[in-house]
Amino acid sequence: MDSLLFLFLPVLFNCVPYSVHCQQQLYHNERNDLLLLRDSLSSTRSLHDNWTGPPCHRDRSRWFGIECSDFKVVTISLSGIQLTGSLPPTALQNVLHLTALNLSGNALHGALPTLHGLVRLRSVALAENRFSGSIPEEFTSLLDLERLELQDNALSGAVPSLAQGRLAALNLSYNFLEGSIPRSLAARGFDASSFEHNPGLCGRPLRKPCHEETETPSMPPAVTSGARPATWMNSPSGRNKEVGSWLLVLVAAGAAGLAFAVVLCLMSYSNSRRHAADKAKAEAGAEAEAEGPGMAFIITTKTIQQAKKKITDLSFSKIDKATFNLDDLLRSPAMVIGTGQIGNTFKVTLDSNEVVVVKRLKSMLALTKKELHKQMELLGKLRHENLVEIIAFHFSNDEKLIIYEYIVGNSLFHLLHENRGEARVPLKWSARLNIVKGIAQGLAFLHQCMPIRDKVPHANLKSSNIIIPSHLNHQPKLTDYGFHSVLPPSLANRLSIAKVPEYLHGRKLTPKADVYCFGLLVLEIVTGRVPSEGEEDLPKWVKLTVNNNWSSDLLDLEIVAETERHQEMLKLTRIALACTEVEPEQRPVMTDVVKRIEEIILTSSGR
């Protein structure tokens, strides 16, 4: 026996270094893949500062969003941290012990990762992003997969035959998938909610039978961000009977004068700013006269030919000589430019090279045609230099679309937080002050034109919903406004007003909820901090700093060097704190806020 042991000792000692070498190689490969993921993305969580050193210490990790077991990464959970960028096709292929991947609720774009070789994966959540292209066939080889969530993206092509026996939860809704649902999935008992709101998808469990030509769809090429897919929704050509039942409402310009309600709003708004320059008043009056009345034209077509004839007689506001119909819109190439809580947003390029923005509403099955029509008719009449204009909308049982004018520029969130580093062009204080003024003016206009005491005129005010045009001198435009009145109460938590104290305490909401959101936004502009980042109460922290001893420590590093403007920053901060008072009655009205901001600018210009 001893002699046998003696013979095997060299073999055992040779295996030990080999095993250690293999473990070290696996560790380096795993860590390198995680660092590649980190370097491909950006977010408000500063992963570059946190993801350093070894990812695992036995069963613990110091890396944000990482869980470990026996020195190996088993979970990656980075949902809702505003990740931007695209994933490498072979992302994470060396994180071999990964069982759960959650990147949902971000702004990731491009093709889905193949996840090739990650055979231990049980849960994959990539929902509510901007992923495009097809679902990788490699997903069918993830035999231990129990949950797959890909909803609320811009995925196209056919649904692969996901025949995993353990797959118990599947959600592919709100995409642009097409063709027939594989029988392997239909037989598994998944209900329609797993597949709904994919206009080109058919077969059980959807109540939409497949025609012969759609049962074997061809797989389109993957679409990356910035590319133009063949279509953004199936064209209704050849489906005139179905299109005939759709309602398309076009908000167009007429020829006489503004609608009476809008005239009152403009007059009221103009009177509240009597100290503005006479020249500005004259220009505003001339512009109002040239625009003509805001009218809502309702066109219900029996055939697409009738729709084309009627719609081409209309001129769309802010799109010079642009005419299009639903058929043109649905067959046009598009690119995902935004994902939000109430819908995804697409940049659609028409055959005429005209560009519009389309928001595809989701989770609004209870919304009636009458409710949406009434609200869109009101919003379509609004004209203000600080509002993105709504030019059309579409209602059907399957789809609810809102068409906006397209603004060339970036979101305020992008200008404040993206691409921080040496190559970044900072947003100076003068630009920030002008942006705040424009936001306040747009919000004040909404509050005057939509004075409904139990509804919130904007309700979704945040930096990602403010567009800064590249050709205007930092003149902001508000978008995504006016949805509160058509949303059921259960969906209000998807809007920015879910952050206000009265909502959190179950109290009645008023326009003062918008004022609170405006205050949060101003604090974000002054401090450079995202209000939702971390668990800290931003207004409380700022108030404590201001009341105890005003300090430049709370200022964004990009503006702290402008010491001669610190008093202006303090004044604007105090306005923001007044807007974020806990009790709604103590918050100012937006017309007063505009005046106070204009006083700061007037003092600044007199230096």
Short mmCIF file of C-alpha atoms in Angstrom, two decimals, residues 83-87 106-112 129-132 223-225:
data_model
loop_
_atom_site.label_atom_id
_atom_site.label_comp_id
_atom_site.label_asym_id
_atom_site.label_seq_id
_atom_site.Cartn_x
_atom_site.Cartn_y
_atom_site.Cartn_z
CA LEU A 83 -26.68 52.46 -17.76
CA THR A 84 -25.94 53.67 -21.27
CA GLY A 85 -23.91 52.10 -24.05
CA SER A 86 -23.93 48.80 -25.90
CA LEU A 87 -22.80 45.34 -24.84
CA ASN A 106 -31.62 51.15 -18.29
CA ALA A 107 -30.81 52.71 -21.67
CA LEU A 108 -28.65 50.02 -23.24
CA HIS A 109 -28.77 49.83 -27.02
CA GLY A 110 -27.50 47.68 -29.86
CA ALA A 111 -27.79 43.91 -30.21
CA LEU A 112 -28.46 41.53 -27.34
CA ASN A 129 -33.85 49.05 -22.58
CA ARG A 130 -33.25 50.00 -26.22
CA PHE A 131 -31.97 46.67 -27.51
CA SER A 132 -32.65 46.07 -31.20
CA VAL A 223 -29.98 46.45 -35.96
CA THR A 224 -27.57 48.42 -33.87
CA SER A 225 -28.18 51.84 -32.43
#
